[in-house]
mmCIF file of C-alpha atoms in Angstrom:
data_model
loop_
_atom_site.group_PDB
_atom_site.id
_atom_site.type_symbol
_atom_site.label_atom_id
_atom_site.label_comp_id
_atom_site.label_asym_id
_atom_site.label_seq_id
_atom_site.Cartn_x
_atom_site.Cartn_y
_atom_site.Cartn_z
ATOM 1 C CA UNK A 26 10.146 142.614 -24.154
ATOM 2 C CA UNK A 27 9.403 143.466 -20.673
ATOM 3 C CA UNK A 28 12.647 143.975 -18.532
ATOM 4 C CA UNK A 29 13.383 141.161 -15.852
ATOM 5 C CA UNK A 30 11.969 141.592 -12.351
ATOM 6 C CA UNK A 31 13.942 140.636 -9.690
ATOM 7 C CA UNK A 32 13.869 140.241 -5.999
ATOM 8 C CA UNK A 33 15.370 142.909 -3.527
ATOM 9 C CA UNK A 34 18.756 140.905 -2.728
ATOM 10 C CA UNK A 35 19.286 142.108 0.854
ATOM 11 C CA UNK A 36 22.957 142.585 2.016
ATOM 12 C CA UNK A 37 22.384 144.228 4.893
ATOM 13 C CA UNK A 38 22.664 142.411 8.246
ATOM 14 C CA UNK A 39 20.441 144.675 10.351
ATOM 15 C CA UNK A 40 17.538 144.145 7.467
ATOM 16 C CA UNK A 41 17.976 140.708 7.547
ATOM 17 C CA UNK A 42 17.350 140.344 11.181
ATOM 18 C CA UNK A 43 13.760 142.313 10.740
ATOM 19 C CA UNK A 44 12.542 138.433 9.845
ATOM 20 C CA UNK A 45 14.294 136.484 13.031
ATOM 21 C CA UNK A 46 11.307 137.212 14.702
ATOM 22 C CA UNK A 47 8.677 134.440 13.208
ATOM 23 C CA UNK A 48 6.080 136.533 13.997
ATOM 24 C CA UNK A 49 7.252 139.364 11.155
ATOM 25 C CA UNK A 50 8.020 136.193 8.832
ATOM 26 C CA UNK A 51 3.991 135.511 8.642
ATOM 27 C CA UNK A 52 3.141 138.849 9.115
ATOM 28 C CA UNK A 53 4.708 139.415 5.734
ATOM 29 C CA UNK A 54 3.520 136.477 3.702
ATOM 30 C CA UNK A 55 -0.270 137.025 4.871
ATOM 31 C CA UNK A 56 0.241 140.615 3.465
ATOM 32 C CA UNK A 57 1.752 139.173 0.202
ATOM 33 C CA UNK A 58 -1.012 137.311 -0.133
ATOM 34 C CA UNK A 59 -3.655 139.511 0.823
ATOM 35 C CA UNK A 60 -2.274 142.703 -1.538
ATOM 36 C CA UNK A 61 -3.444 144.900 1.675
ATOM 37 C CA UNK A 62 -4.616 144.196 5.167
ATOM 38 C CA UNK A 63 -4.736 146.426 8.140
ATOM 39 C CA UNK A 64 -3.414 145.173 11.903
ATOM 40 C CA UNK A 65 -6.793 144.321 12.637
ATOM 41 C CA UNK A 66 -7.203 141.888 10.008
ATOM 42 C CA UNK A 67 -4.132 140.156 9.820
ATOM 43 C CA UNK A 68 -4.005 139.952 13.875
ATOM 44 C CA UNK A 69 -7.417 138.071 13.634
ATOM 45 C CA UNK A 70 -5.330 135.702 10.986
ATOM 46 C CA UNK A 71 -2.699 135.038 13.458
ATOM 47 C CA UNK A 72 -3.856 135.127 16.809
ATOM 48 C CA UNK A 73 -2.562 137.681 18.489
ATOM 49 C CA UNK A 74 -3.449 141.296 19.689
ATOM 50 C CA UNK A 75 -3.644 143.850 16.824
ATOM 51 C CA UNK A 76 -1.548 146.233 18.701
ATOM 52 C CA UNK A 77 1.462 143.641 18.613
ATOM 53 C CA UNK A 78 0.805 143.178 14.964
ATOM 54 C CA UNK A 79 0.743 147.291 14.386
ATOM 55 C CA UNK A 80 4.472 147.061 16.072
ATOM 56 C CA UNK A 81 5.645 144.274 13.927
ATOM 57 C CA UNK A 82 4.405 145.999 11.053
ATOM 58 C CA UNK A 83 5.704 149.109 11.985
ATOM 59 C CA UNK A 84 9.248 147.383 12.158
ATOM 60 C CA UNK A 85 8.932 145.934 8.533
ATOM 61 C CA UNK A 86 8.386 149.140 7.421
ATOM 62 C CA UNK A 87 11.550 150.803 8.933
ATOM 63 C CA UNK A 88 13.702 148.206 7.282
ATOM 64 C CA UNK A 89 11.631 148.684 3.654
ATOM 65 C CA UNK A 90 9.217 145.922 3.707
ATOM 66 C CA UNK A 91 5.850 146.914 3.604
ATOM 67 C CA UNK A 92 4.684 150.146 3.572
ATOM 68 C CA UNK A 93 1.498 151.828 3.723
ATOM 69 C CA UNK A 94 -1.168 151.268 1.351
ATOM 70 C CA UNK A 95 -2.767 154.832 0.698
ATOM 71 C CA UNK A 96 -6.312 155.526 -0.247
ATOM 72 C CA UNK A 97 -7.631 151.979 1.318
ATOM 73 C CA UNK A 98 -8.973 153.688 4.505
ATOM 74 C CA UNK A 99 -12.559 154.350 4.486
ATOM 75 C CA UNK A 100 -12.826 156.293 7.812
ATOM 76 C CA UNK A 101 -9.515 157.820 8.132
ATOM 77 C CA UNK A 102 -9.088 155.713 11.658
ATOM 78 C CA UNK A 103 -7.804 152.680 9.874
ATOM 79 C CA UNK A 104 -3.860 152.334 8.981
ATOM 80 C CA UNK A 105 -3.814 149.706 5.367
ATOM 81 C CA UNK A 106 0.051 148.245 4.805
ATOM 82 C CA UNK A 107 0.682 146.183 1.298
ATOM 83 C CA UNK A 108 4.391 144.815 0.899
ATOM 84 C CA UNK A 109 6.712 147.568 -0.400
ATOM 85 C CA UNK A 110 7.735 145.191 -3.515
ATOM 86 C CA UNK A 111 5.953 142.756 -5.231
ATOM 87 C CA UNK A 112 8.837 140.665 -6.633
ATOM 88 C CA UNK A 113 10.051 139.954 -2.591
ATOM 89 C CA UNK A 114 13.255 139.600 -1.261
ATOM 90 C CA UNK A 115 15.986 137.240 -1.039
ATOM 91 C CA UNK A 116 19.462 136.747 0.060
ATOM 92 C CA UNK A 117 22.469 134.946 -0.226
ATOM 93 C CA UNK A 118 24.037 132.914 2.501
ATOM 94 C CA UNK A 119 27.595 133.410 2.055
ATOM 95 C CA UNK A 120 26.459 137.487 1.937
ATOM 96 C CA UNK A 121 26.388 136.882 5.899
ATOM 97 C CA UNK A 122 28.633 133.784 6.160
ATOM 98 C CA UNK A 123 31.766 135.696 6.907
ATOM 99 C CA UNK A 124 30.308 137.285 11.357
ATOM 100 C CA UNK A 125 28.512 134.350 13.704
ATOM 101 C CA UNK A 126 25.928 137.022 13.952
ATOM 102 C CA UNK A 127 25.509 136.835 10.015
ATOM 103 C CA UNK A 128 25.486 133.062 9.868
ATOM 104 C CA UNK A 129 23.064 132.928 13.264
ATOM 105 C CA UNK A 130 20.835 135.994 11.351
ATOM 106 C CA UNK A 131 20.799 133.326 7.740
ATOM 107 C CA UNK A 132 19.791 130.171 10.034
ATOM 108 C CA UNK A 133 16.875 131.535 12.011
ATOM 109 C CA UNK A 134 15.510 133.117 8.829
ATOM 110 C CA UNK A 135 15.929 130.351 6.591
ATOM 111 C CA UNK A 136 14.565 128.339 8.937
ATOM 112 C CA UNK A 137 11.734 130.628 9.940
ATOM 113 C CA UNK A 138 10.935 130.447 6.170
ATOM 114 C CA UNK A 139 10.706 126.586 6.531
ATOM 115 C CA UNK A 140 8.503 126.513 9.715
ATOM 116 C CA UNK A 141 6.138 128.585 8.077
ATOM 117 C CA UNK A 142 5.867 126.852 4.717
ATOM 118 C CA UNK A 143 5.854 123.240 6.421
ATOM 119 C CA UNK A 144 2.840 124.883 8.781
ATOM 120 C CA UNK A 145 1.059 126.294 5.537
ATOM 121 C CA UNK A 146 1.553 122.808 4.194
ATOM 122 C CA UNK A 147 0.147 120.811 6.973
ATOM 123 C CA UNK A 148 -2.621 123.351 6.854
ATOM 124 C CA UNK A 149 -3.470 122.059 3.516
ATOM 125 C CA UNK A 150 -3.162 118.844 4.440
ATOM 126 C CA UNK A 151 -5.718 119.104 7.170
ATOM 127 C CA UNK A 152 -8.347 120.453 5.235
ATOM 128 C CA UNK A 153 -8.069 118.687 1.911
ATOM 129 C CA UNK A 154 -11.467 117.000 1.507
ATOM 130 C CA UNK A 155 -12.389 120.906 1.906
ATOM 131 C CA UNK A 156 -10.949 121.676 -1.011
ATOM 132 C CA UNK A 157 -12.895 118.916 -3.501
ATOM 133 C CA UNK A 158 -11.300 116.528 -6.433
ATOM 134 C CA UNK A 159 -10.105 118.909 -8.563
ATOM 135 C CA UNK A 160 -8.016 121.154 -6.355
ATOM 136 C CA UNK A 161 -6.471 117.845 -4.069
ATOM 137 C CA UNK A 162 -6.152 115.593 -8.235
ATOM 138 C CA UNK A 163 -4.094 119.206 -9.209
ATOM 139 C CA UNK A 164 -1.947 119.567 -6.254
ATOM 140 C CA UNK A 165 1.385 117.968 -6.035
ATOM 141 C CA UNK A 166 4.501 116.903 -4.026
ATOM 142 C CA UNK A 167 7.357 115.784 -5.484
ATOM 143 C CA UNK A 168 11.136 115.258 -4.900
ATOM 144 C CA UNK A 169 14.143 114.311 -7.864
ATOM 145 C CA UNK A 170 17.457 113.206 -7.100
ATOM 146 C CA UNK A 171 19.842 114.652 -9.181
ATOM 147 C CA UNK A 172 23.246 115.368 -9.878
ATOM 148 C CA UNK A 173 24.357 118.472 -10.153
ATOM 149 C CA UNK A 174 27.116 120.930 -10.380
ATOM 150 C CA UNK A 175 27.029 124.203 -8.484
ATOM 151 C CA UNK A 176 26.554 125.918 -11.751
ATOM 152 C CA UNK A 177 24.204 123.603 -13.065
ATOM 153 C CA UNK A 178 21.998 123.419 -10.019
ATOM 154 C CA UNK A 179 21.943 127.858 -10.203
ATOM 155 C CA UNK A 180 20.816 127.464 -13.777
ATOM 156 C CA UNK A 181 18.058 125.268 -12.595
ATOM 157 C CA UNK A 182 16.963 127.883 -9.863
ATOM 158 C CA UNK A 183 17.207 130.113 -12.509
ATOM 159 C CA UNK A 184 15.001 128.417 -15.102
ATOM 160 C CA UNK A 185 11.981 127.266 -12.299
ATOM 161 C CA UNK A 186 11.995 130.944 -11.050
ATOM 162 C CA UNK A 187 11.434 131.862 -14.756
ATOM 163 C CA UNK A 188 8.645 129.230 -14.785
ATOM 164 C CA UNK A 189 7.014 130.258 -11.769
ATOM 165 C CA UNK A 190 7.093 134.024 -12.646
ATOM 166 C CA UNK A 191 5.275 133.186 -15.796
ATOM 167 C CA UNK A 192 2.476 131.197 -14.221
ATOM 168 C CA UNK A 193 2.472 134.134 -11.372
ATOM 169 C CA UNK A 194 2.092 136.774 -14.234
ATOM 170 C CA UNK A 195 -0.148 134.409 -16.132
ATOM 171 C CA UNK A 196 -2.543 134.454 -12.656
ATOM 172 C CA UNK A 197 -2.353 138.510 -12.250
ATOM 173 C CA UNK A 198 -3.627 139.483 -15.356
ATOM 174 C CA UNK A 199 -6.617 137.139 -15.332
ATOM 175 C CA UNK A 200 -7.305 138.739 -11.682
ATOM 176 C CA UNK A 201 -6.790 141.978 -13.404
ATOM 177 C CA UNK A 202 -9.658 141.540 -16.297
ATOM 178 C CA UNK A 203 -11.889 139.792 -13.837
ATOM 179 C CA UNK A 204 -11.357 136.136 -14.477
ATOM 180 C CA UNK A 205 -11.724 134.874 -10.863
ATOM 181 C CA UNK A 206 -13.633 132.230 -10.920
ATOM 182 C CA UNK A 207 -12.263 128.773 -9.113
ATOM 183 C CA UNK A 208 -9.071 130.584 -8.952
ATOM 184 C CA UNK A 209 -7.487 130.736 -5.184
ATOM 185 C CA UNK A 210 -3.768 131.443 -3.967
ATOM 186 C CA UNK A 211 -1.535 128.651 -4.869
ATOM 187 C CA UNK A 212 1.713 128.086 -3.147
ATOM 188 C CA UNK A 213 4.633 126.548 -4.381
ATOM 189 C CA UNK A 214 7.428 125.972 -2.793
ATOM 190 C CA UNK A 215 10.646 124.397 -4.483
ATOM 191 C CA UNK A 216 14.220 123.253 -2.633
ATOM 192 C CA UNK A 217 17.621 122.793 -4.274
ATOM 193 C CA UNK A 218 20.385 121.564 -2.120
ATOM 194 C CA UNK A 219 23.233 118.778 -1.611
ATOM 195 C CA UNK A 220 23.765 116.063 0.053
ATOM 196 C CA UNK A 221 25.889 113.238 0.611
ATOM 197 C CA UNK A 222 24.735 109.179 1.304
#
């Protein structure tokens, strides 16, 4: 049995504030996606000047998030970055809770994170008869109301990030014996959270 995976945990305010720039936020899940990218590439991606991507890049990489992919350059010119982990990174909110710097750092992160998978969303939204029947009959959106305990709704995090690693695994090793065919990036995105009527 292969040992659990997990995401970096960051605890360290000054990492943490490497993603309140939106900018870095995409920067980061383009190269997730991608595997590897240069400036060039992902600049073209975003809109913006490749030398202002090379500096955002560069700044991920001094906190630990992406680093440079060796052996991708063809001409020796080019500079390739992949993330630095696979299995991401993540944090806790009351890890910050305790400064107003910490709890400003958590809610223009968090809410970086949600601007750019509502945009992704709407992206897909705008281009679905692009995508045919079977990709638009296999996506979904749903919502539950439940309730939870605290405990109970951290067991349920735990269990769908089981899920979802299994179906990510499941999607890596067909890419890695050359089963590719129909099969394109998939993101899902998944909320837990209170509220009161």
């Amino acid at each position: 049995m292969r040992p659990k995976r997990e995401p970096e945990q960051i605890t360290d305010l000054s990492r943490l504030k490497a993603f309140t720039n939106p900018l870095r936020m995409q920067l980061y899940r383009l190269l997730y996606a991608a595997g590897t990218a240069t400036a060039s590439q992902l600049a073209e991606q975003v809109d913006q000047a490749p030398s202002l991507v090379s500096y955002h890049l560069r700044k991920l990489a001094e906190r630990g998030f992406v680093t440079e992919a060796r052996g991708q350059s063809t001409d020796g010119r080019e500079r390739w970055w992949q993330v630095a982990s696979e299995e991401g990174w993540g944090f806790r909110d009351s890890d910050f809770a305790d400064t107003p710097e910490g709890a400003a750092a958590v809610g223009a992160v968090t809410r970086s994170i949600l601007d750019t998978r509502t945009a992704q969303y709407r992206a897909y939204l705008d281009q679905t008869a692009a995508w045919g029947k079977a990709w638009t009959d296999a996506a979904f959106s749903s919502e539950w109301m439940v309730d939870l305990t605290p405990a109970e709704l951290a067991e349920m995090s735990d269990e769908l990030e089981a899920l979802t690693r299994r179906w990510r695994e499941r999607g890596k090793a067909a890419r890695a014996v050359g089963d590719t065919d129909d099969r394109e990036h998939v993101s899902v995105h998944l909320y837990g959270f209170p509220f009161r009527l």
